[in-house]
PDB file of C-alpha atoms in Angstrom:
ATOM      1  CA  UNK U 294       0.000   0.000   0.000  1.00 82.00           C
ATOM      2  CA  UNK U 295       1.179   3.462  -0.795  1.00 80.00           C
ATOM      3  CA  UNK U 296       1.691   5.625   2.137  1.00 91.00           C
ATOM      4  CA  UNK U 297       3.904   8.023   4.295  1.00 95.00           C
ATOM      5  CA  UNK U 298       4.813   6.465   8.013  1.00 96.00           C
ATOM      6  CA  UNK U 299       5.701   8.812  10.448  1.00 96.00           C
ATOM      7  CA  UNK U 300       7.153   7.735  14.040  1.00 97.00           C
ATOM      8  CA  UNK U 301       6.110   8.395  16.732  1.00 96.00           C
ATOM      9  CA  UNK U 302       2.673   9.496  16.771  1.00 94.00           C
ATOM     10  CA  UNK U 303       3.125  10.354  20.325  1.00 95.00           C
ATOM     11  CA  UNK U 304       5.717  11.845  21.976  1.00 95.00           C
ATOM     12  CA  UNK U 305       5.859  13.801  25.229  1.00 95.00           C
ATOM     13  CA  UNK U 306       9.650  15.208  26.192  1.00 94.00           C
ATOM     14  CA  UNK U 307      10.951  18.096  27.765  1.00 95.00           C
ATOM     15  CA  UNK U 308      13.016  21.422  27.009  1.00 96.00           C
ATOM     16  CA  UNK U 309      16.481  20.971  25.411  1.00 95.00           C
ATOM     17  CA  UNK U 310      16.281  17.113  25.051  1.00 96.00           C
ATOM     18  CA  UNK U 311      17.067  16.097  21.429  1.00 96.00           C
ATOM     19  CA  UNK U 312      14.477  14.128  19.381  1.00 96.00           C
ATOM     20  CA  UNK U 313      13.637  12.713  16.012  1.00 97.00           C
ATOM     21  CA  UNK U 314      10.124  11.982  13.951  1.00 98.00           C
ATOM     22  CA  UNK U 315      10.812   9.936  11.204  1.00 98.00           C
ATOM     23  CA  UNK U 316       9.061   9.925   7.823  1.00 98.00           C
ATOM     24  CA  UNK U 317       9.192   7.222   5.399  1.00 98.00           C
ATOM     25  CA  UNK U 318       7.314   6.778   2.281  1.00 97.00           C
ATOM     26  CA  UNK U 319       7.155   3.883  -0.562  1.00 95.00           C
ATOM     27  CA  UNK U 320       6.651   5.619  -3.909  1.00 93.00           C
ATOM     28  CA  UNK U 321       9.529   6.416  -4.936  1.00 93.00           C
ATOM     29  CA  UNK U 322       9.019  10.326  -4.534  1.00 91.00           C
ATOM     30  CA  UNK U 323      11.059  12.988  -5.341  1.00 90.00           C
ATOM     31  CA  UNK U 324       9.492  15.743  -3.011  1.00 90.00           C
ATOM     32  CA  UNK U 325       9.340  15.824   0.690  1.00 93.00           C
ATOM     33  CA  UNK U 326       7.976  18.167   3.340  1.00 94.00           C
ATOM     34  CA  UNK U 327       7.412  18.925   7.083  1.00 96.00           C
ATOM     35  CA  UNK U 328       4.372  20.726   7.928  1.00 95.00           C
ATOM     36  CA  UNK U 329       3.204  21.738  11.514  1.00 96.00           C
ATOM     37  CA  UNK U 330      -0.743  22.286  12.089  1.00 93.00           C
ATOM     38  CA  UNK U 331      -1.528  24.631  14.478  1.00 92.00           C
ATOM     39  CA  UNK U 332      -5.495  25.861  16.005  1.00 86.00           C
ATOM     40  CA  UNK U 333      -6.082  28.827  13.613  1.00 84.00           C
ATOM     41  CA  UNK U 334      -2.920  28.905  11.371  1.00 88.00           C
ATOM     42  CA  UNK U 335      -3.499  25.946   9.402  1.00 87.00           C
ATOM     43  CA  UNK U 336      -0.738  24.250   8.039  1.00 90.00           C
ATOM     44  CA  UNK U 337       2.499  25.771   7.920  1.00 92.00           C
ATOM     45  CA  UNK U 338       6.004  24.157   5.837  1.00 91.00           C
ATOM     46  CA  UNK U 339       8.853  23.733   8.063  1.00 95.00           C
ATOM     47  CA  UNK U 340      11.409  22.268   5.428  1.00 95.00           C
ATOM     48  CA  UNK U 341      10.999  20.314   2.496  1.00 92.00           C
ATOM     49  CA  UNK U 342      13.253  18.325  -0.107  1.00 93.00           C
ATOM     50  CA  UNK U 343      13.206  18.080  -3.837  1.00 88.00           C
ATOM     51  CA  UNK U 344      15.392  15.021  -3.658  1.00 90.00           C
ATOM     52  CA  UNK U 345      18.190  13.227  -1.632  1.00 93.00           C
ATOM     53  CA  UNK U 346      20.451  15.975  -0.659  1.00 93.00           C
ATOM     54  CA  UNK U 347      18.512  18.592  -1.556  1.00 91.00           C
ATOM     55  CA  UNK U 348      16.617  20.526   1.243  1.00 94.00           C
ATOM     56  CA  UNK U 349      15.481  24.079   1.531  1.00 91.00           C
ATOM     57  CA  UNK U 350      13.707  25.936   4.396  1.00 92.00           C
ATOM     58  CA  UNK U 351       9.743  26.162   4.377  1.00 89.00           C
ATOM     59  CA  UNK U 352       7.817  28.961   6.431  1.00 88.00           C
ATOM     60  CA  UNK U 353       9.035  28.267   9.899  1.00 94.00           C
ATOM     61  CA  UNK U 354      12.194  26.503  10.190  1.00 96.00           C
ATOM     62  CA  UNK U 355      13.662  28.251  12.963  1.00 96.00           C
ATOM     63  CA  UNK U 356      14.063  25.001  15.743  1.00 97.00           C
ATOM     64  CA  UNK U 357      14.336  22.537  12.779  1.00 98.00           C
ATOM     65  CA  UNK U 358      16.585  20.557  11.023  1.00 98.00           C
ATOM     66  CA  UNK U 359      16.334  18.127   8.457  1.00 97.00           C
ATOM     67  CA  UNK U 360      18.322  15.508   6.616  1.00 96.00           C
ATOM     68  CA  UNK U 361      17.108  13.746   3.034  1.00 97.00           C
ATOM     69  CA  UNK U 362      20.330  11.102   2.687  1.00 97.00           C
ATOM     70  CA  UNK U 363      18.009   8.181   0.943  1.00 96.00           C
ATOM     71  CA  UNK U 364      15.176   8.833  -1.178  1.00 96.00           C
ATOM     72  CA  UNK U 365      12.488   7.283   1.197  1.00 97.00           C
ATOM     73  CA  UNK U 366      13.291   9.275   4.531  1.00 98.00           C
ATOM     74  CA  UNK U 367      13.440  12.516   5.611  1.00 98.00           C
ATOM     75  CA  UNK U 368      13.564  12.784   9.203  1.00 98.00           C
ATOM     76  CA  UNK U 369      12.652  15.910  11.008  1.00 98.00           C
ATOM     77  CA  UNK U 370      15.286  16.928  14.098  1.00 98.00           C
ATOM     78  CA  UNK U 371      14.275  18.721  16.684  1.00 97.00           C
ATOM     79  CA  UNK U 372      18.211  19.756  18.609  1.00 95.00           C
ATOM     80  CA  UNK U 373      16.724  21.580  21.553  1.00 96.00           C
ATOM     81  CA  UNK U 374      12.992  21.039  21.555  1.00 97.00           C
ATOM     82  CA  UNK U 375      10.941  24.214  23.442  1.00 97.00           C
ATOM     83  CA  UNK U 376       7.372  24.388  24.526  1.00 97.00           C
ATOM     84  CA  UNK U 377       6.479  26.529  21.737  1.00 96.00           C
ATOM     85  CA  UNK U 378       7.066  23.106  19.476  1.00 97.00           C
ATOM     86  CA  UNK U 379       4.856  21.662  20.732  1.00 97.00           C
ATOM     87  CA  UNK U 380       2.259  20.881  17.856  1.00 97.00           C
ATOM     88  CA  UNK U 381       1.269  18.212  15.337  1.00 95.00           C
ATOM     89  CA  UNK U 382       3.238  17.583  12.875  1.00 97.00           C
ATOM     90  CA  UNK U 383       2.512  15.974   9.173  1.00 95.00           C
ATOM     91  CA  UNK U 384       5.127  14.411   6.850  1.00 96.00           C
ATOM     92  CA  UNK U 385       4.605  14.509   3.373  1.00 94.00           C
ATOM     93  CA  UNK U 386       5.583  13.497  -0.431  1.00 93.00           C
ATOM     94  CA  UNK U 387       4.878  14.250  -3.741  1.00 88.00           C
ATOM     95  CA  UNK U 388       6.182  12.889  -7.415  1.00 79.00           C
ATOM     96  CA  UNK U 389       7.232  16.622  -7.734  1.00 68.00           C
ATOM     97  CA  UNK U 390       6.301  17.609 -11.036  1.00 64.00           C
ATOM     98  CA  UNK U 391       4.525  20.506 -11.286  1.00 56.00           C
ATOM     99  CA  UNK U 392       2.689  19.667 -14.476  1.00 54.00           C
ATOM    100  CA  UNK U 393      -1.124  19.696 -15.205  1.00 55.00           C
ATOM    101  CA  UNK U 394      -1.190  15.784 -15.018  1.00 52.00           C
ATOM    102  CA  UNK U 395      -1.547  15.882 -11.550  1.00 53.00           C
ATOM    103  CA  UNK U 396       1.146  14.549 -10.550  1.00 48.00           C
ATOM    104  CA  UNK U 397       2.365  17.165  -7.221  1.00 66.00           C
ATOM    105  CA  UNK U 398      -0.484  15.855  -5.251  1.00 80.00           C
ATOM    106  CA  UNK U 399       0.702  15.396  -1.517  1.00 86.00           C
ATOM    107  CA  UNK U 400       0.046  11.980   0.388  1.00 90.00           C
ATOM    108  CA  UNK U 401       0.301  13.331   4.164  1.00 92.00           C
ATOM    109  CA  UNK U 402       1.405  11.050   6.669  1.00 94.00           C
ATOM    110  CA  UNK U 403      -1.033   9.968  10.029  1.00 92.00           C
ATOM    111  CA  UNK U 404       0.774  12.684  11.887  1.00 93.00           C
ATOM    112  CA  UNK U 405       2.844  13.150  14.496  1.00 96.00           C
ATOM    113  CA  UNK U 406       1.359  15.062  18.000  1.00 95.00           C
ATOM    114  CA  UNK U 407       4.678  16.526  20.142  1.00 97.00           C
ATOM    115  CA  UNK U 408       4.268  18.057  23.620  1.00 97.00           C
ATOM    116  CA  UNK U 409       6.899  19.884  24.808  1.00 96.00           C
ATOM    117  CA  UNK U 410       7.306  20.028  28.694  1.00 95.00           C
TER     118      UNK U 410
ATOM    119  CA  UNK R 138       3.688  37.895   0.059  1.00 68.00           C
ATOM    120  CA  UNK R 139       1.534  34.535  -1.029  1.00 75.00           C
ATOM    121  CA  UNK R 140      -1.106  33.601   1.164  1.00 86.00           C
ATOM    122  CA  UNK R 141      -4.390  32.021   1.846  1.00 92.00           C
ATOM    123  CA  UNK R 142      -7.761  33.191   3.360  1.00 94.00           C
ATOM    124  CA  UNK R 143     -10.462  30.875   4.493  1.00 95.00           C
ATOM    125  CA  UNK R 144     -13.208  32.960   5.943  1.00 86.00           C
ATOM    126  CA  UNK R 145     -15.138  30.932   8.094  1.00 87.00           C
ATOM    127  CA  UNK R 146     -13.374  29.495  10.993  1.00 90.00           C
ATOM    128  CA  UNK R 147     -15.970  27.431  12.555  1.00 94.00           C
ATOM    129  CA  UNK R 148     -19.162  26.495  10.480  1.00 96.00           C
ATOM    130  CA  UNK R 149     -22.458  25.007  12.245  1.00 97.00           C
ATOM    131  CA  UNK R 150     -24.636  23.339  10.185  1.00 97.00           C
ATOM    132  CA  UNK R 151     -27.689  20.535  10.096  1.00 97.00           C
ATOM    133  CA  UNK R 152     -28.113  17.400   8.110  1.00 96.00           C
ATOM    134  CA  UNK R 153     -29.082  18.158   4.608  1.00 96.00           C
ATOM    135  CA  UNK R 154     -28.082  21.696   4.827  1.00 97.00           C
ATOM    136  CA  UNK R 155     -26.569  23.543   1.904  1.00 97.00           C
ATOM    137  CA  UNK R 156     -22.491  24.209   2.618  1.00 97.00           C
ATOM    138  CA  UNK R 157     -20.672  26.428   0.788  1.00 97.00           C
ATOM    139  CA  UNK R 158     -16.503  27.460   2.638  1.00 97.00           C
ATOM    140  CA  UNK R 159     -14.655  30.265   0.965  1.00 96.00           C
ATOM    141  CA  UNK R 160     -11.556  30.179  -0.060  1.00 96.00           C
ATOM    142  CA  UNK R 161      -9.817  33.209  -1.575  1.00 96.00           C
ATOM    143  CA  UNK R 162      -5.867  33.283  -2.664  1.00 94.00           C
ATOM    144  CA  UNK R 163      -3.024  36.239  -3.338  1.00 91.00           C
ATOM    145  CA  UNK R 164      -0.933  35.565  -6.319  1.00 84.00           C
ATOM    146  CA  UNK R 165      -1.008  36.910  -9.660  1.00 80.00           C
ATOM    147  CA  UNK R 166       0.543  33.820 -11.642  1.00 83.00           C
ATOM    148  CA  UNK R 167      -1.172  30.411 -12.601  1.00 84.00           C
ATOM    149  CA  UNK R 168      -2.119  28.433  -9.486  1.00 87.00           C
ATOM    150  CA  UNK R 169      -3.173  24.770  -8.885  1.00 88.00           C
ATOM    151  CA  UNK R 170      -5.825  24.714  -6.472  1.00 92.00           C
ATOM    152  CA  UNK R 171      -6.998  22.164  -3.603  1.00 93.00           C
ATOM    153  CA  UNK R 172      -9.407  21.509  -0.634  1.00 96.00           C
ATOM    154  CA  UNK R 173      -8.090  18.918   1.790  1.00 95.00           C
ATOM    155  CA  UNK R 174     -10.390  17.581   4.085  1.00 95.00           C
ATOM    156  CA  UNK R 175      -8.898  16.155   7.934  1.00 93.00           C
ATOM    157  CA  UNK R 176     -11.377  13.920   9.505  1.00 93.00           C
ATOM    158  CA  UNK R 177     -11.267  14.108  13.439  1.00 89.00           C
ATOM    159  CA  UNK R 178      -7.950  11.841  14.551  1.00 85.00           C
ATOM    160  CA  UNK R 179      -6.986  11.533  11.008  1.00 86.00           C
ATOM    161  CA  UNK R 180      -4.413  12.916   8.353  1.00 85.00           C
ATOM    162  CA  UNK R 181      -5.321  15.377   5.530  1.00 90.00           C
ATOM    163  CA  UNK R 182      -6.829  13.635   2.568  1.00 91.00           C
ATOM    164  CA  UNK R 183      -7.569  15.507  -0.989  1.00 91.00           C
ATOM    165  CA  UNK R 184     -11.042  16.042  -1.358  1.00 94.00           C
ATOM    166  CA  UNK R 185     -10.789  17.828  -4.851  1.00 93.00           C
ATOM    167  CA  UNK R 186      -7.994  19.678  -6.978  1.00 91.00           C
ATOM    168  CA  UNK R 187      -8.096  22.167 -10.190  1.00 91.00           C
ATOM    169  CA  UNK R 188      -5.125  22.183 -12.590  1.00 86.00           C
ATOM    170  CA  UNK R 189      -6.513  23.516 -15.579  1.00 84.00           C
ATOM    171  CA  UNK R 190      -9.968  23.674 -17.960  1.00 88.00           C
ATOM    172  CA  UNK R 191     -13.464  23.383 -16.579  1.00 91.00           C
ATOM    173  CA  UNK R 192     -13.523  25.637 -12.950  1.00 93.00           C
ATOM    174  CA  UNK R 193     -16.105  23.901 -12.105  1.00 96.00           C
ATOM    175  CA  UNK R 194     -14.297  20.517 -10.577  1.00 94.00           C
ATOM    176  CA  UNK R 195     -15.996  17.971  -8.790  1.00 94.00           C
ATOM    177  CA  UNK R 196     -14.459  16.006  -5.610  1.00 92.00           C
ATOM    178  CA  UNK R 197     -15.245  12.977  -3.459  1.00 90.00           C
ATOM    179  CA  UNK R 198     -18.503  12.518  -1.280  1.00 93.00           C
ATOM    180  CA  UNK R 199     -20.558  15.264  -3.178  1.00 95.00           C
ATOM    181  CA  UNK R 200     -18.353  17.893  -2.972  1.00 97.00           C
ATOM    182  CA  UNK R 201     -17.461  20.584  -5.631  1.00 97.00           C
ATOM    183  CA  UNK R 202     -15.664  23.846  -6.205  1.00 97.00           C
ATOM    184  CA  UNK R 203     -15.361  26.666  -8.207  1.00 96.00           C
ATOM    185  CA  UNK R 204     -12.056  28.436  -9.328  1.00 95.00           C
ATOM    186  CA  UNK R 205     -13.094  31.913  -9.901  1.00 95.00           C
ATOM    187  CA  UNK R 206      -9.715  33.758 -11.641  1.00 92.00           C
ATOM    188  CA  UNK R 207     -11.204  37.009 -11.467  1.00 93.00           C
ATOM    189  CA  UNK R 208     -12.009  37.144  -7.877  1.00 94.00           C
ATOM    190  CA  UNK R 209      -8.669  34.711  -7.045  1.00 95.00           C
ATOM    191  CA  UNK R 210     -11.568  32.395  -5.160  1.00 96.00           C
ATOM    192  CA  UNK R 211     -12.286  28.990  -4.770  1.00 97.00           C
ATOM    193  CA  UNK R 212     -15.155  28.032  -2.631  1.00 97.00           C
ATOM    194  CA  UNK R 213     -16.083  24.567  -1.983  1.00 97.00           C
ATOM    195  CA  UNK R 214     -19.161  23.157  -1.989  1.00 97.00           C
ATOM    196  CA  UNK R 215     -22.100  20.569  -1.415  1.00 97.00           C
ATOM    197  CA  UNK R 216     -25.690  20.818  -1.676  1.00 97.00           C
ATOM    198  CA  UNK R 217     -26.769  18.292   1.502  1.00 97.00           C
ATOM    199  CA  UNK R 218     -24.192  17.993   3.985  1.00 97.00           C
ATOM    200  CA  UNK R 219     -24.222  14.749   6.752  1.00 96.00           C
ATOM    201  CA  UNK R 220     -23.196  14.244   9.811  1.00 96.00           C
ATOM    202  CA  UNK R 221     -20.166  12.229   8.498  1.00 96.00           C
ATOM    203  CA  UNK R 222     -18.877  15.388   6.386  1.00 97.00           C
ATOM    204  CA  UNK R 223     -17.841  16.672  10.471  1.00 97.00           C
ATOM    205  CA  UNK R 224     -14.094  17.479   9.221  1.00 97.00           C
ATOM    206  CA  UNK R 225     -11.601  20.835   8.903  1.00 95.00           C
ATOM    207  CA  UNK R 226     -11.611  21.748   5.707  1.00 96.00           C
ATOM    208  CA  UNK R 227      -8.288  22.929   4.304  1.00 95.00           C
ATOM    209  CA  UNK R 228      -7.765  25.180   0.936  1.00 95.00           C
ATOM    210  CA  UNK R 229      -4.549  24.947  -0.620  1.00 93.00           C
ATOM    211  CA  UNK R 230      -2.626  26.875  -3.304  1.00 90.00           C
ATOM    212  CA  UNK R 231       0.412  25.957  -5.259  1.00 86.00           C
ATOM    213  CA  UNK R 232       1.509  29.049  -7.349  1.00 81.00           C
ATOM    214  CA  UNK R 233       3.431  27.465 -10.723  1.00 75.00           C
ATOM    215  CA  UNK R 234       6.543  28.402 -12.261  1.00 62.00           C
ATOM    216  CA  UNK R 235       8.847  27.975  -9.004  1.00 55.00           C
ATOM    217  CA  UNK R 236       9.936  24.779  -9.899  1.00 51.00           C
ATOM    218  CA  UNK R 237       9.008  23.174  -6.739  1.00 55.00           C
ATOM    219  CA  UNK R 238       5.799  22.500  -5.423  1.00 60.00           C
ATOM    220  CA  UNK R 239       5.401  24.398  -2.711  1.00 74.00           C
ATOM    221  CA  UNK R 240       1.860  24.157  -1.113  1.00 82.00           C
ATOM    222  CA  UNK R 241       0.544  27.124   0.920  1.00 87.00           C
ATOM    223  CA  UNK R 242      -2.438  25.901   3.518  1.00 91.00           C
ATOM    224  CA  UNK R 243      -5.649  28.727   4.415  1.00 92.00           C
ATOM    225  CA  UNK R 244      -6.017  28.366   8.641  1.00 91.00           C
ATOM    226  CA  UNK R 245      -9.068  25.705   8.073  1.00 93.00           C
ATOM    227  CA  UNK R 246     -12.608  25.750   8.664  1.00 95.00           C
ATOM    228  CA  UNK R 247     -13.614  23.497  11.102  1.00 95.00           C
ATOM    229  CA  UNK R 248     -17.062  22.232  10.221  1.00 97.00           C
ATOM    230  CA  UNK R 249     -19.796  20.478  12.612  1.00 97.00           C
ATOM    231  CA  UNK R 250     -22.966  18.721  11.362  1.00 97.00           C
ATOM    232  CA  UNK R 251     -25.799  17.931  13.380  1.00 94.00           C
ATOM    233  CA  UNK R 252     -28.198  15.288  13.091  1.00 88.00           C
TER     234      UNK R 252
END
């Protein structure tokens, strides 16, 4: 089945302690993103990727790091997690064509809801 | 800058009410357009998208929109909503010609049916 797998969906830490959601996905996709969702803002882009070593900052990347070192992951880093991180977070691919075939449709992973202590 | 408005926050409706959620854009250049919809506990799924050619697109479950170019809208819609259409509703723009597709997300309006 085609999807995006994010890990953990749960995850309660505390201030300064390093963490890690993972994303995954099994089509073979060029483009990758982090979003955060937030009450009343929506969804905002963190980072994304066009393809394995390419990254580039979305909207709100300060706190954030990302690596794209195999075509199927792109983990989102978080070095010194604060409280104002604390949010759900969606992982997400595309083919990455921008075409009229529609082919830059996102598949969004289940999420990924991080409290921040 | 590029951005997206969704004007109703929070919508309150009954069964087999009329639904219509605006959706209105900034950017000058050629857009593809989309309405996610996020089910309570679950991720974002497309509900509809407009590339190109008719604006009048039609989705999943009954829904449709409109791209109006003039008026940089694109409102979705349904004529008899149910209590199992009790989602956010997410509008989403991807301006062309960057090279990337970068997707820029309205806030979301949160819709509630009642039986």
């Amino acid at each position: 089945e085609a999807q995006v797998t994010q890990n953990p969906r749960y995850l309660i830490t505390v201030t300064g302690k390093k963490l890690t959601v993972t994303c995954s996905q099994n089509m073979n996709h060029e483009y990758m993103s982090w979003y955060r969702q937030d009450p009343g803002l929506g969804l905002r882009q963190i980072y994304y990727s066009m393809n394995v070593e390419v990254t580039d900052k979305g909207d709100v990347p300060e706190g954030y790091k990302v690596s794209r070192k195999e075509k199927r992951n792109f983990p989102l880093i978080l070095e010194s997690p604060s409280p104002n991180q604390t949010s759900l977070y969606f992982c997400a691919s595309s083919s990455g064509r921008t075409d009229s075939s529609g082919a830059n449709v996102l598949t969004f992973g289940a999420g990924s809801r991080l409290t921040v202590l | 800058a590029q951005s997206v408005s969704q004007h109703n926050h929070h919508v309150i409706l009954s069964e087999a009410a009329s639904l219509e959620l605006g959706c209105n854009y900034s950017y000058g250049g050629t857009v593809n357009l989309f309405w996610y919809v996020q089910y309570p506990g679950q991720h974002l799924q497309l509900l509809l998208k407009y590339f190109s050619g008719d604006p009048l697109v039609k989705g999943i479950k009954g829904f449709e929109a409109e791209f109006i170019k003039s008026k940089f809208s694109f409102n979705l819609r349904k004529p008899s909503v149910q209590w199992s259409d009790t989602a956010e509703y997410f509008c989403a723009v991807n301006p062309l010609g960057g090279g990337y597709n970068k997707l820029i997300f309205g806030a979301g309006t949160r819709l509630a049916v009642h039986p």
